[in-house]
PDB file of C-alpha atoms in Angstrom:
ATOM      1  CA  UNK A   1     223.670 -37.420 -50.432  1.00 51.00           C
ATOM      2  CA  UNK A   2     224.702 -33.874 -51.155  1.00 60.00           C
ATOM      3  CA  UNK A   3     222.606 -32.121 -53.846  1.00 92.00           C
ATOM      4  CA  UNK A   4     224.955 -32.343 -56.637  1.00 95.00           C
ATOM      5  CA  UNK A   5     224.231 -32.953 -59.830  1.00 96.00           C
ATOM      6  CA  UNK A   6     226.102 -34.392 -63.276  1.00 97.00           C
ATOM      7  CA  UNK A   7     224.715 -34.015 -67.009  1.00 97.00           C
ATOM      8  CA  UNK A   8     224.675 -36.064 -69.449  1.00 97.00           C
ATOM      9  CA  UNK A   9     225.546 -38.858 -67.355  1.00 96.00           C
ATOM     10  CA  UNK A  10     227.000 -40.431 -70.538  1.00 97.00           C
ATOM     11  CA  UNK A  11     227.618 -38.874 -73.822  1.00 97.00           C
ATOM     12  CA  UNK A  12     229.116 -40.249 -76.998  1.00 97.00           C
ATOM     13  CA  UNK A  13     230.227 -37.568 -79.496  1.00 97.00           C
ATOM     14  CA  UNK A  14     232.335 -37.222 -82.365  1.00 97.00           C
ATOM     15  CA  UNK A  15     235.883 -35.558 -83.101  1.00 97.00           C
ATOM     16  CA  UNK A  16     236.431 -32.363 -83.718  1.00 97.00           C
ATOM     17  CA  UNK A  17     232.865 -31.332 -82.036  1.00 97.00           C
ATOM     18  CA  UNK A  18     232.061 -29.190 -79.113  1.00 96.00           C
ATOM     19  CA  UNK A  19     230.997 -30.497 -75.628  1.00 97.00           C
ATOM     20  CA  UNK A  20     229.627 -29.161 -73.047  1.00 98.00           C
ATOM     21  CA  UNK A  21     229.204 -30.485 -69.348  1.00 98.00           C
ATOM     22  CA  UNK A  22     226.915 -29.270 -66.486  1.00 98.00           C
ATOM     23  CA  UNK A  23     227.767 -29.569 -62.822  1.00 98.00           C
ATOM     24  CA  UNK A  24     224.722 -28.513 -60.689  1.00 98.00           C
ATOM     25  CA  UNK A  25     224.813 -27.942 -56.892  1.00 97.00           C
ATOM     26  CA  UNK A  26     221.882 -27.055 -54.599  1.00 96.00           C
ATOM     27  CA  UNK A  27     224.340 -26.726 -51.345  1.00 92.00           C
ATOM     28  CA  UNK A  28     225.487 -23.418 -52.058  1.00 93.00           C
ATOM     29  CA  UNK A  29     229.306 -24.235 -51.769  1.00 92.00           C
ATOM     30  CA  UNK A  30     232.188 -21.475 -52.624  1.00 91.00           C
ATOM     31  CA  UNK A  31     234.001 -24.209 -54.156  1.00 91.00           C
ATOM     32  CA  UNK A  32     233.488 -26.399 -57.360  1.00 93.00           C
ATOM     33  CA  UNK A  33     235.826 -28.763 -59.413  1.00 94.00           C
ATOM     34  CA  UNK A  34     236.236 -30.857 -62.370  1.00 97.00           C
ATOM     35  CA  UNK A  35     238.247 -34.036 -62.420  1.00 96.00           C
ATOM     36  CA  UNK A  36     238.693 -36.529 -65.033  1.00 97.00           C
ATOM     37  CA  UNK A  37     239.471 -40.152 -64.074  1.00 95.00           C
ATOM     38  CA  UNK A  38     241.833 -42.248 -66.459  1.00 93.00           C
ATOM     39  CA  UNK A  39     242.951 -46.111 -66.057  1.00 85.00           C
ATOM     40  CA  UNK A  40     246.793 -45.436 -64.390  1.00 76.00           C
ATOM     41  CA  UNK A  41     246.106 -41.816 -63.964  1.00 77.00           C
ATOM     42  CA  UNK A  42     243.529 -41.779 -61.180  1.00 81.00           C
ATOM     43  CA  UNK A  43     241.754 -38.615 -60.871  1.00 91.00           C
ATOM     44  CA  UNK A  44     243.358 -35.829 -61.988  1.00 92.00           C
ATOM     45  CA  UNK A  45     241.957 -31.584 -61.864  1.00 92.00           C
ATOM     46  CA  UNK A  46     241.203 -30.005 -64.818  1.00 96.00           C
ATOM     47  CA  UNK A  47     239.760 -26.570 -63.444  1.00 96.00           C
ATOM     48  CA  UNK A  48     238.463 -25.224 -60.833  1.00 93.00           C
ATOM     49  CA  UNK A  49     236.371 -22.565 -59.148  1.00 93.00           C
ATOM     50  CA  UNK A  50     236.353 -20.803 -55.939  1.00 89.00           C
ATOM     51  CA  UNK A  51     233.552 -18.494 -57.048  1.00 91.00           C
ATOM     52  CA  UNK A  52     231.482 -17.047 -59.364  1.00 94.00           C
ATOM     53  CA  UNK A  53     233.368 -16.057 -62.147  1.00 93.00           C
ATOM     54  CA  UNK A  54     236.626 -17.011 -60.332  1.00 94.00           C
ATOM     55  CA  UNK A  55     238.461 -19.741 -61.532  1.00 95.00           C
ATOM     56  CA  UNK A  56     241.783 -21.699 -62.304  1.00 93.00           C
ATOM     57  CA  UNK A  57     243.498 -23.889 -64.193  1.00 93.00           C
ATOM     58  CA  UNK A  58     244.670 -27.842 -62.962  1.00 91.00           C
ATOM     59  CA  UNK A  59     247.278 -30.050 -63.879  1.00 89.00           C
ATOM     60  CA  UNK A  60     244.896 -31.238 -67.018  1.00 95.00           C
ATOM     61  CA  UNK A  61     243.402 -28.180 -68.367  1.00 96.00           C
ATOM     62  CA  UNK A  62     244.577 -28.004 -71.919  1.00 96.00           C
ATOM     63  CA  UNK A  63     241.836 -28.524 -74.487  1.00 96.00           C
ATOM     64  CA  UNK A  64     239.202 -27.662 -71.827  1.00 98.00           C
ATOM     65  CA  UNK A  65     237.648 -24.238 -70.511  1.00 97.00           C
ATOM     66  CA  UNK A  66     235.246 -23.776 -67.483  1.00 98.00           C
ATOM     67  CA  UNK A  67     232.132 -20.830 -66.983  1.00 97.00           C
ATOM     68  CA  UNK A  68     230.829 -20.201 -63.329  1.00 97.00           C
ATOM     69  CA  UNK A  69     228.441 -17.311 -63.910  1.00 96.00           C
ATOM     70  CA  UNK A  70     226.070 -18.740 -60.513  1.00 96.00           C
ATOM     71  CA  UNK A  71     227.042 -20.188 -57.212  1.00 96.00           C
ATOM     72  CA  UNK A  72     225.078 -23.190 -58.153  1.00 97.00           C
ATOM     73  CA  UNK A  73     226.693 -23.885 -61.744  1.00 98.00           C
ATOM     74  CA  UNK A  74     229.757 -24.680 -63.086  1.00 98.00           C
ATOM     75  CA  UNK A  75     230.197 -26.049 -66.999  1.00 98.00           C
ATOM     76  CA  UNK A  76     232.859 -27.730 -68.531  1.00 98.00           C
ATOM     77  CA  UNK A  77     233.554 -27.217 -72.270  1.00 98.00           C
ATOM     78  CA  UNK A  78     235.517 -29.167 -74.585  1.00 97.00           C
ATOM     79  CA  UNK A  79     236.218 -26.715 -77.220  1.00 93.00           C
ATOM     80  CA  UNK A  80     236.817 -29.103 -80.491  1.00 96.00           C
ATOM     81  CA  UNK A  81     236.883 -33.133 -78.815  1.00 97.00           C
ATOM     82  CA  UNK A  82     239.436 -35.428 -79.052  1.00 97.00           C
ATOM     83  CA  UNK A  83     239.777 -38.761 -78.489  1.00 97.00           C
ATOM     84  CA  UNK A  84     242.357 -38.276 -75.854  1.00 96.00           C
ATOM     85  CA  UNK A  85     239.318 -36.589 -73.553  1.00 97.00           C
ATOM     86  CA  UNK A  86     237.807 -39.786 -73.474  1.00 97.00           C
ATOM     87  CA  UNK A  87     237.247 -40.015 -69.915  1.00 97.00           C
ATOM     88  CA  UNK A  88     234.846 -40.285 -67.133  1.00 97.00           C
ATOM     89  CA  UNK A  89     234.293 -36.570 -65.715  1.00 98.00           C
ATOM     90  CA  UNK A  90     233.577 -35.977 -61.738  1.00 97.00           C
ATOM     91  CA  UNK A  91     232.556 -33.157 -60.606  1.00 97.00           C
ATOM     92  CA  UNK A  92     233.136 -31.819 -57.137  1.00 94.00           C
ATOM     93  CA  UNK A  93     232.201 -29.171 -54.607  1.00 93.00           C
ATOM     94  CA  UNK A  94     233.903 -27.915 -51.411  1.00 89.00           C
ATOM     95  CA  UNK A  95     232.033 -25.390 -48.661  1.00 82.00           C
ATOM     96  CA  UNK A  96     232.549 -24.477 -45.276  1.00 69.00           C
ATOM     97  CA  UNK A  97     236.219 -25.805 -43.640  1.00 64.00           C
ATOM     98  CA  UNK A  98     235.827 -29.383 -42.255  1.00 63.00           C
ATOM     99  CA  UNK A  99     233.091 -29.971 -45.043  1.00 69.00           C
ATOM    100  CA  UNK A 100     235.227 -31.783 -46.999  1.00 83.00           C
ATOM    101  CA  UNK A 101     234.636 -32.797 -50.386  1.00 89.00           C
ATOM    102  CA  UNK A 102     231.539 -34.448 -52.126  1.00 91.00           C
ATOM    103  CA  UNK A 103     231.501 -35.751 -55.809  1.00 94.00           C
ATOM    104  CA  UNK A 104     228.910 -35.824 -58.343  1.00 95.00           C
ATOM    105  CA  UNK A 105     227.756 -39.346 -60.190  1.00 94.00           C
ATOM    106  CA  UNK A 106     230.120 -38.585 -63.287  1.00 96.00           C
ATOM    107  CA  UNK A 107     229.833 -38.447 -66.723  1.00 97.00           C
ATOM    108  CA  UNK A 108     231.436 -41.028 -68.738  1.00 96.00           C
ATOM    109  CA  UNK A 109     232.218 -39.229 -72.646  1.00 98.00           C
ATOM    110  CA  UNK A 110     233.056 -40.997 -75.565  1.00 97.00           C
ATOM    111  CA  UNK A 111     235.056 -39.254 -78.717  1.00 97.00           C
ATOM    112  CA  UNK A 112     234.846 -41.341 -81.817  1.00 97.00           C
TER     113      UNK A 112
ATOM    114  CA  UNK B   1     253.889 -30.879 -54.975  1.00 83.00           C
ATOM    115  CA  UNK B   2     252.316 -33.066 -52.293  1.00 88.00           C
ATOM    116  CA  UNK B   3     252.876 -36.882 -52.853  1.00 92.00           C
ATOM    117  CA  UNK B   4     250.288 -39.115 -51.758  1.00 95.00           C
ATOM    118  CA  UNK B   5     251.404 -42.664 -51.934  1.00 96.00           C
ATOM    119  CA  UNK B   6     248.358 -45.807 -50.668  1.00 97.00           C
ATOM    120  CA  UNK B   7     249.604 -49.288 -50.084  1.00 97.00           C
ATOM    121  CA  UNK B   8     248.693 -52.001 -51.012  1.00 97.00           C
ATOM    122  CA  UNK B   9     247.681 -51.035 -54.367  1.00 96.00           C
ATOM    123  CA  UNK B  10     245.666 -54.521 -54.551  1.00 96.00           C
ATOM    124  CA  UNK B  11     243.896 -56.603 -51.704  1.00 97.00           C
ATOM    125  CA  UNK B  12     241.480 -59.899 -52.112  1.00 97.00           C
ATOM    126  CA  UNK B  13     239.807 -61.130 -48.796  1.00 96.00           C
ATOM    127  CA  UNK B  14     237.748 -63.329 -48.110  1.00 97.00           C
ATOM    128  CA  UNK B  15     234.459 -62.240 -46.757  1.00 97.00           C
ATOM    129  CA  UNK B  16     234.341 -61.677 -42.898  1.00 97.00           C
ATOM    130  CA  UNK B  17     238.120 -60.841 -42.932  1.00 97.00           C
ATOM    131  CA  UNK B  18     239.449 -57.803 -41.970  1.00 97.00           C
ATOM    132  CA  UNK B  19     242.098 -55.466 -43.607  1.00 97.00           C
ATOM    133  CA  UNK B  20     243.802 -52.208 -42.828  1.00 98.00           C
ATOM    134  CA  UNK B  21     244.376 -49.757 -45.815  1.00 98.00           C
ATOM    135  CA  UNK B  22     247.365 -47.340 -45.369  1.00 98.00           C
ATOM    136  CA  UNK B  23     247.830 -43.513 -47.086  1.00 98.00           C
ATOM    137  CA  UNK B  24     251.371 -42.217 -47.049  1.00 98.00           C
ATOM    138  CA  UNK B  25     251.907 -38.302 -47.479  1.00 96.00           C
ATOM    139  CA  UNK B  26     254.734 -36.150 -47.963  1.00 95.00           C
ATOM    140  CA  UNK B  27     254.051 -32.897 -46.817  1.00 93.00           C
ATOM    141  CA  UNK B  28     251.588 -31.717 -44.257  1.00 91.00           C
ATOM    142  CA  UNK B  29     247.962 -31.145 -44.866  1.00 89.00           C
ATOM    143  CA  UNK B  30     245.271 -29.755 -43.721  1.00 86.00           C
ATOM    144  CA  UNK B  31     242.435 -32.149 -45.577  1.00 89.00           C
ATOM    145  CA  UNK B  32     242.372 -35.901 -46.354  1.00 94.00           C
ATOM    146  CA  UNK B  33     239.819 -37.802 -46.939  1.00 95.00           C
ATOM    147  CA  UNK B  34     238.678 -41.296 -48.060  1.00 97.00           C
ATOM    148  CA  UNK B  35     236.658 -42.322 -50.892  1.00 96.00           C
ATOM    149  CA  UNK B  36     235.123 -45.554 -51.584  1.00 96.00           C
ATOM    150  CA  UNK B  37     234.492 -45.988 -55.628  1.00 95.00           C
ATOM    151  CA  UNK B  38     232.189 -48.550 -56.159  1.00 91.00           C
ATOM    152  CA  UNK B  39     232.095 -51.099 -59.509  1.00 88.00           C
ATOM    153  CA  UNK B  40     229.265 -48.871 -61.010  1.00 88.00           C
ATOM    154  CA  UNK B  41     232.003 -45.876 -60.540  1.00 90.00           C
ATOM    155  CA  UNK B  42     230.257 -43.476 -57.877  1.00 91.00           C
ATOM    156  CA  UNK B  43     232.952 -42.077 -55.610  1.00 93.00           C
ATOM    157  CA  UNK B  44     231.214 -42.395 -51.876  1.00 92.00           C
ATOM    158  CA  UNK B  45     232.958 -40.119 -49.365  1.00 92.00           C
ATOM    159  CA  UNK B  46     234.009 -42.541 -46.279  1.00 95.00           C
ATOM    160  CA  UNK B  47     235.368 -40.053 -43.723  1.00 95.00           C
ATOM    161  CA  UNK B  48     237.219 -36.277 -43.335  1.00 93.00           C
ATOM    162  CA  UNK B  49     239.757 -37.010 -41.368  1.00 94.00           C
ATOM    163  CA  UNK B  50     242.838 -34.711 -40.822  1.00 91.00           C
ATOM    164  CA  UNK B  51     243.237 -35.848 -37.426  1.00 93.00           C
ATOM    165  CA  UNK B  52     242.202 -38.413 -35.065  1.00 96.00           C
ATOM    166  CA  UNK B  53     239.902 -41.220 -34.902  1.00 97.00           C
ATOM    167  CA  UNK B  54     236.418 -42.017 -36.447  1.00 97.00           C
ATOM    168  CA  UNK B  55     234.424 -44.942 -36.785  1.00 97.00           C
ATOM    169  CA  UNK B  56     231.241 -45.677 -38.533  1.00 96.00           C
ATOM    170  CA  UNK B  57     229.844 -49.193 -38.459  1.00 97.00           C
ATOM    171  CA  UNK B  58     232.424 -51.679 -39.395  1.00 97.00           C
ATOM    172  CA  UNK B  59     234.610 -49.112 -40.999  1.00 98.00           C
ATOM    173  CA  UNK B  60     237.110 -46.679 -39.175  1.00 98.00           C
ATOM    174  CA  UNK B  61     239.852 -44.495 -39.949  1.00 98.00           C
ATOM    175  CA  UNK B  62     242.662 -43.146 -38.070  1.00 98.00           C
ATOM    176  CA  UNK B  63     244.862 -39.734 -39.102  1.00 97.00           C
ATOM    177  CA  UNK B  64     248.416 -39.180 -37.963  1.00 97.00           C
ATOM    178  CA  UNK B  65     249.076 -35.670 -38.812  1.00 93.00           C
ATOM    179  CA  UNK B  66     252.223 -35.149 -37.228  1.00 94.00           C
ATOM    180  CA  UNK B  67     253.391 -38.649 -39.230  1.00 96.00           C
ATOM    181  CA  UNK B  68     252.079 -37.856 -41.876  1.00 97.00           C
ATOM    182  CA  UNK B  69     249.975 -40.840 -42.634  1.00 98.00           C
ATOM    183  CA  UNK B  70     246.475 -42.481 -42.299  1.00 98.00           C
ATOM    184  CA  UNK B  71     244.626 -45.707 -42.114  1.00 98.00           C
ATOM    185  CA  UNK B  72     241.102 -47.111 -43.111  1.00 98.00           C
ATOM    186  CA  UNK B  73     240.140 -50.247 -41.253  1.00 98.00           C
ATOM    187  CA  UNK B  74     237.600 -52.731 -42.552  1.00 97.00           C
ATOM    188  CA  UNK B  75     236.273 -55.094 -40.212  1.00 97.00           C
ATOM    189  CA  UNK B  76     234.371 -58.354 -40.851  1.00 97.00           C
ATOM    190  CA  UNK B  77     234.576 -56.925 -45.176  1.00 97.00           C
ATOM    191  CA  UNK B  78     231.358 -58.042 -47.023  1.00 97.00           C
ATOM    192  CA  UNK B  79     231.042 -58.320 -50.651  1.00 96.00           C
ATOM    193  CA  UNK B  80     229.825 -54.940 -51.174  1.00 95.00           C
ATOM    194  CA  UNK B  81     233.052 -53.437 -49.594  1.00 96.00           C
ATOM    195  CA  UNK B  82     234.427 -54.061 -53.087  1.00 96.00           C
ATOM    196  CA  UNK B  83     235.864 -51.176 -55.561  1.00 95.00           C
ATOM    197  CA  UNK B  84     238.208 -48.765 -54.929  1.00 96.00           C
ATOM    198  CA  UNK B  85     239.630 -46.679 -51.969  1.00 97.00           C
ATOM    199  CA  UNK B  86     241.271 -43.539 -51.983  1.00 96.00           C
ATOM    200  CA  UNK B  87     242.641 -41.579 -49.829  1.00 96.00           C
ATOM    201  CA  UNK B  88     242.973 -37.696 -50.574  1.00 94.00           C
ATOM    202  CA  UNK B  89     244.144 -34.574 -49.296  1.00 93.00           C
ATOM    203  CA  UNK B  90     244.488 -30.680 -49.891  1.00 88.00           C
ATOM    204  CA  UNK B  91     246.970 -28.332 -48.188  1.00 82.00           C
ATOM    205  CA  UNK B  92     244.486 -25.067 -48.005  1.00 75.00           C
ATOM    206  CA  UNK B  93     240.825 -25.111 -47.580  1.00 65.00           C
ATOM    207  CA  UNK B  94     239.566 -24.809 -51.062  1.00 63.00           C
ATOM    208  CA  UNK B  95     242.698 -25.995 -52.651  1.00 72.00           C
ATOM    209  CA  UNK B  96     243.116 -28.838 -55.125  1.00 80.00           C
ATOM    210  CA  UNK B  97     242.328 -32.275 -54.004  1.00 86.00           C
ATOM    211  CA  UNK B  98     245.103 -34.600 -54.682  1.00 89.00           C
ATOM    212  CA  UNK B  99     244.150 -38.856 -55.034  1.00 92.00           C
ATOM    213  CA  UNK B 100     246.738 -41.232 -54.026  1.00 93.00           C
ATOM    214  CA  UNK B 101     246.699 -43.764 -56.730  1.00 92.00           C
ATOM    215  CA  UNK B 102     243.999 -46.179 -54.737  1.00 94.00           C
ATOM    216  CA  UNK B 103     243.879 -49.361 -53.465  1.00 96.00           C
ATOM    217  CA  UNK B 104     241.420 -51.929 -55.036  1.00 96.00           C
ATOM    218  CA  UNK B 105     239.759 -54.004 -52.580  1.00 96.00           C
ATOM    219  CA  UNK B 106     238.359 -57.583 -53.913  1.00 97.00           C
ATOM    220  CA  UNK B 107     235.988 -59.537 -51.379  1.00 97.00           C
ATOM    221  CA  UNK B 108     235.322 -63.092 -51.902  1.00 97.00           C
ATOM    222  CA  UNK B 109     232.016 -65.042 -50.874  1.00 95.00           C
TER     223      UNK B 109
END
């Protein structure tokens, strides 16, 4: 599989505290992306990245801010947590045209 | 934006059967792919396919751009062909990926 990489792969955390999210890739992609999946939602973008330093907001990007500061990193913050950002968290990342797309193993975060 | 509408949402066969797995979308692309997401959750990339034909092992998909639709074909399903499949596409390279809603797949020893 593509060298991407998730962490925490699960995280429980309480309300009102600050999260953080790693997304890891060894493939040297331009692109990266962060998804949350929701029962009846599917997966929906939160932000995205199309290189260091460069990135952009998704449908689902309130409550949430992204850092890219190398090609091979891109974090996911959850300022204060809610319980509506209980989710399961993909990350994704995008090279060369006709690449396509590869996803990371997820995260699945809990806010109590 | 883009709509990306899969039918059926919900299949059950019975193992050795075969099925055909159809992704609707509204505007043209120049991306889609399909993802199988298996019951432990990890989202296994199936085929890139914005055009043509492509096969691999018992599965195969076929893109009609100009249509603007696409189909997954499972032959002879085992019980490991289970989970979810979606089908998704982008209209630029590096733009936003965008899921059809998936259809879950449910194959019976």
């Amino acid at each position: 599989d593509a060298g991407i990489t998730q962490s925490p792969r699960h995280k429980v955390t309480e309300t009102g505290t600050p999260v953080t999210l790693r997304c890891h890739q060894t493939e040297n992609h331009r692109y990266m992306y962060w998804y949350r999946q929701d029962p009846g939602h599917g997966l929906r973008l939160i932000h995205y990245s199309y290189g260091v330093k460069d990135t952009d907001k998704g449908e689902v990007s309130d409550g949430y801010s992204v850092s890219r500061s190398k090609t091979e990193d891109f974090l996911l913050t959850l300022e204060s947590a809610t319980s509506s950002q209980t989710s399961v968290y993909f990350c994704a990342i995008s090279g060369e045209p006709g690449s396509g797309y590869t996803f990371g193993s997820g995260t699945r975060l809990t806010v109590v | 934006g883009i709509q990306v509408e899969q039918s059926p949402p919900d299949l059950i066969l019975q193992e050795g059967a075969n099925s055909t797995l159809r992704c609707n979308f509204s505007d043209s692309v120049n991306n889609l792919q399909w993802f199988h997401q298996n019951p432990w959750g990890q989202l296994i990339n199936l085929f890139y396919i914005p055009s043509g034909t492509k096969q691999n092992g018992r599965l195969s998909a076929t893109t009609v751009a100009t249509e603007r639709y696409s189909l997954l074909y499972i032959s002879s399903s085992q019980t490991t062909d289970s989970g979810v499949y979606f089908c998704a596409v982008t209209q630029n390279q590096g733009g936003k990926l965008i899921f059809g809603q998936g259809t879950e797949l449910s194959v019976k020893p």
